[in-house]
XYZ file of C-alpha atoms in Angstrom:
278
model
C 78.538 34.696 13.030
C 78.398 33.543 16.623
C 78.032 29.746 16.419
C 76.103 27.740 18.994
C 78.142 25.089 20.782
C 81.460 26.834 20.187
C 83.929 28.919 22.165
C 84.322 32.528 21.057
C 86.583 35.396 22.023
C 84.210 38.370 22.101
C 84.404 42.062 22.974
C 82.418 43.625 25.836
C 80.317 46.460 24.391
C 77.737 47.483 27.011
C 76.106 46.689 30.364
C 72.404 46.036 31.038
C 70.305 44.972 34.033
C 70.584 41.333 32.899
C 74.315 41.234 32.230
C 76.797 42.481 29.659
C 76.538 42.250 25.897
C 79.381 40.828 23.858
C 80.121 41.328 20.194
C 82.243 39.683 17.499
C 84.084 41.406 14.640
C 80.985 41.153 12.422
C 78.775 42.959 14.917
C 76.822 39.905 16.133
C 75.802 40.225 19.786
C 75.107 37.805 22.649
C 74.291 38.300 26.329
C 76.581 37.153 29.137
C 74.189 36.880 32.137
C 75.117 38.571 35.415
C 76.002 35.277 37.136
C 78.925 34.824 34.709
C 80.149 38.421 34.518
C 83.700 38.724 35.944
C 84.244 40.992 38.934
C 86.559 43.312 37.036
C 85.858 44.281 33.443
C 85.806 47.262 31.114
C 84.087 48.029 27.838
C 86.240 46.825 24.901
C 87.803 44.052 27.019
C 87.946 40.679 25.306
C 86.491 37.606 27.025
C 86.421 33.920 26.077
C 82.934 32.382 26.349
C 80.891 29.376 25.253
C 77.587 30.041 23.485
C 74.471 27.863 23.726
C 70.690 28.156 24.224
C 69.246 28.911 27.670
C 65.982 27.510 29.082
C 64.009 30.026 26.980
C 65.846 28.844 23.836
C 67.751 32.137 23.574
C 71.452 32.257 22.639
C 73.495 33.159 25.704
C 77.158 33.127 26.648
C 78.761 31.493 29.655
C 82.251 31.404 31.121
C 81.671 27.795 32.224
C 83.507 25.158 30.194
C 81.300 22.297 28.966
C 82.582 18.728 28.982
C 82.109 18.548 25.212
C 81.318 21.091 22.524
C 79.601 20.935 19.141
C 80.927 18.245 16.763
C 82.790 16.523 19.586
C 82.498 13.163 21.352
C 82.358 12.733 25.115
C 81.317 10.394 27.932
C 78.443 11.992 29.869
C 76.075 11.055 32.691
C 72.322 10.898 32.192
C 70.597 13.047 34.833
C 66.987 12.892 33.661
C 64.671 10.927 31.377
C 61.395 12.473 30.213
C 58.683 11.683 27.669
C 60.708 13.636 25.118
C 64.110 11.988 25.599
C 67.093 11.986 27.946
C 69.164 14.813 29.388
C 72.895 14.653 30.025
C 75.141 16.617 32.369
C 77.683 18.406 30.202
C 78.766 20.915 32.811
C 76.318 23.717 31.990
C 73.169 24.985 33.692
C 70.910 23.610 30.956
C 71.425 19.891 30.288
C 72.173 18.427 26.859
C 69.160 16.777 25.196
C 69.242 13.319 23.569
C 66.124 12.462 21.485
C 64.839 8.898 21.788
C 65.630 8.302 18.108
C 69.298 9.104 18.775
C 69.692 6.531 21.574
C 71.273 3.160 20.743
C 69.617 1.756 23.857
C 67.126 3.572 26.117
C 69.133 5.779 28.443
C 68.748 5.485 32.197
C 69.321 8.074 34.896
C 72.705 7.744 36.568
C 74.337 5.820 33.709
C 77.161 7.151 31.538
C 77.002 7.193 27.739
C 79.407 7.989 24.942
C 77.721 10.611 22.758
C 78.311 13.079 19.944
C 77.160 16.693 20.270
C 75.619 18.126 17.108
C 73.449 21.001 15.896
C 69.993 19.818 14.866
C 69.386 21.712 11.616
C 65.606 21.346 11.869
C 65.250 22.834 15.352
C 68.533 24.820 15.380
C 69.212 23.401 18.842
C 72.197 21.550 20.229
C 71.558 17.866 20.895
C 73.468 14.644 21.414
C 73.417 11.145 19.936
C 74.779 7.849 21.230
C 74.905 6.549 17.634
C 78.490 7.766 17.586
C 79.790 5.686 14.671
C 77.420 7.453 12.268
C 79.377 10.666 12.899
C 82.767 9.161 12.018
C 84.284 9.249 8.541
C 87.093 7.055 7.200
C 86.605 7.996 3.544
C 89.440 10.534 3.664
C 91.993 9.824 6.392
C 94.028 12.450 8.208
C 96.401 9.992 9.907
C 99.292 7.838 8.722
C 101.049 4.666 9.939
C 103.101 4.974 13.152
C 101.534 8.354 13.986
C 100.612 9.007 17.615
C 96.890 9.727 17.999
C 94.289 10.614 20.619
C 91.832 7.805 21.288
C 88.399 7.592 22.868
C 87.263 4.036 23.617
C 83.913 3.510 21.915
C 82.736 -0.057 22.454
C 83.870 -3.640 22.947
C 83.601 -6.127 20.067
C 84.493 -9.783 19.479
C 87.772 -8.607 17.918
C 88.763 -6.018 20.513
C 87.832 -2.386 21.173
C 86.547 0.168 18.695
C 88.102 3.588 19.269
C 87.454 7.097 18.003
C 90.664 8.520 16.542
C 91.345 12.261 16.898
C 87.573 12.876 17.142
C 87.363 11.986 13.421
C 87.920 8.355 12.451
C 87.001 4.855 13.600
C 89.764 2.431 14.553
C 90.173 -0.958 16.193
C 92.504 -2.217 18.916
C 92.678 -6.013 18.671
C 92.512 -8.053 21.871
C 96.172 -9.103 21.591
C 97.172 -5.417 21.562
C 95.393 -4.670 24.851
C 97.679 -4.905 27.883
C 95.687 -2.868 30.396
C 92.003 -2.590 31.336
C 89.958 -0.454 28.921
C 86.503 1.009 29.486
C 84.050 2.871 27.291
C 84.828 6.572 27.452
C 88.507 6.148 28.354
C 90.713 8.806 26.765
C 94.135 7.377 25.919
C 97.056 7.764 23.548
C 97.839 5.205 20.870
C 99.526 4.687 17.519
C 98.347 3.873 14.019
C 99.652 0.372 13.411
C 98.213 -0.251 9.958
C 95.842 1.295 7.437
C 94.002 -1.315 5.393
C 92.942 -1.013 1.740
C 89.355 -0.246 2.789
C 90.643 2.570 5.057
C 90.033 0.570 8.203
C 92.580 1.565 10.831
C 94.370 -0.823 13.193
C 95.528 0.818 16.415
C 98.176 -0.270 18.902
C 98.833 1.123 22.360
C 102.590 0.640 21.980
C 104.863 2.193 19.389
C 104.896 -0.202 16.410
C 107.967 -2.282 15.582
C 111.364 -1.095 16.714
C 109.837 2.067 18.102
C 108.365 0.122 21.036
C 111.743 -0.901 22.426
C 112.791 2.344 24.063
C 109.590 3.187 26.010
C 109.237 -0.401 27.231
C 112.879 -0.542 28.267
C 112.322 2.610 30.300
C 109.197 1.096 31.854
C 111.168 -1.979 32.973
C 113.982 0.212 34.274
C 111.484 2.269 36.290
C 109.974 -0.920 37.703
C 113.445 -2.227 38.621
C 114.283 0.972 40.484
C 110.968 0.848 42.339
C 111.517 -2.817 43.267
C 115.002 -2.341 44.682
C 116.873 -3.480 41.578
C 115.400 -6.942 40.962
C 112.427 -8.148 38.960
C 111.459 -11.824 39.000
C 110.457 -12.016 35.341
C 112.365 -13.901 32.631
C 111.877 -15.050 29.050
C 110.335 -18.189 30.582
C 107.625 -16.195 32.390
C 104.125 -16.625 31.023
C 102.719 -13.968 28.652
C 99.838 -13.481 31.095
C 102.170 -12.761 34.017
C 104.160 -10.239 31.962
C 100.983 -8.604 30.679
C 99.446 -8.305 34.154
C 102.562 -6.907 35.774
C 104.039 -4.714 33.049
C 101.116 -4.069 30.657
C 103.144 -5.210 27.651
C 103.417 -8.308 25.490
C 106.039 -10.972 26.092
C 107.627 -10.112 22.736
C 107.977 -6.449 23.756
C 109.331 -7.516 27.153
C 112.070 -9.649 25.572
C 113.075 -6.841 23.200
C 113.211 -4.332 26.042
C 115.279 -6.662 28.242
C 117.648 -7.202 25.315
C 118.078 -3.456 24.936
C 118.866 -2.990 28.624
C 121.304 -5.911 28.580
C 123.163 -4.628 25.495
C 123.518 -1.245 27.167
C 124.919 -3.057 30.244
C 122.204 -1.663 32.470
C 121.009 -5.068 33.720
C 122.217 -8.619 34.249
C 120.009 -11.539 33.278
C 119.713 -14.202 35.980
C 117.946 -17.555 35.995
C 115.200 -16.202 38.239
C 114.886 -12.651 36.920
C 116.672 -9.482 35.856
C 119.027 -7.523 38.082
C 119.908 -3.849 37.866
C 123.664 -3.404 37.687
C 125.359 -1.226 40.247
C 126.970 1.902 38.862
């Protein structure tokens, strides 16, 4: 079956005045309109397309790549608000519809919103919702401690930032784990720091424990090379200064400096750290 909101590799079977028809292995067909037909093609060629509904609510294929697909989260711009709901730019000719009931706050034209794309089973149309947390599930986890994960920043809370993990789970980055500016919709890498008994997931942006030493040591070494071999930071520098300049905690900074010193890469001075000459 050719699913709406998904990418499919289909076979070209015939040409018509409106475009070319594509088919899957089960014999299901969909039209690729003329505007998306490649210059060179032959019957039986395979082509990768995205399938959705056109303005007449008919399934059609396109070679354009949407910003999100079905069952996926993304940060999209509102381009229109009507009496029926809002419409978001997702990179296709027909905009993605958001019903009023699926808006956390009323959407406004020109603003960006984190949404989830889903198939409305009642209307059999693709739609989006900004109630993103209702589409996340932590009942059965697919991640483990210390694992590197893909993150999508969801919202700011009193504790820190909620994040969507691997497009599946909800996690939290506490304020004291944030060493660089974060914004809703940011796509970043992180690590599972801890999984609690209630399956709540704590996320860190640095490798947990001893694993954080090596990347941070490399970061300091890169900064030393860029600064001509000297960095005016010491273990007496304030945590805020270290955080602002290196995007790491003071504890991580001290561990990284210790690693570089033990490997005889740097000398520690009263007013900073100095890269040793080879």
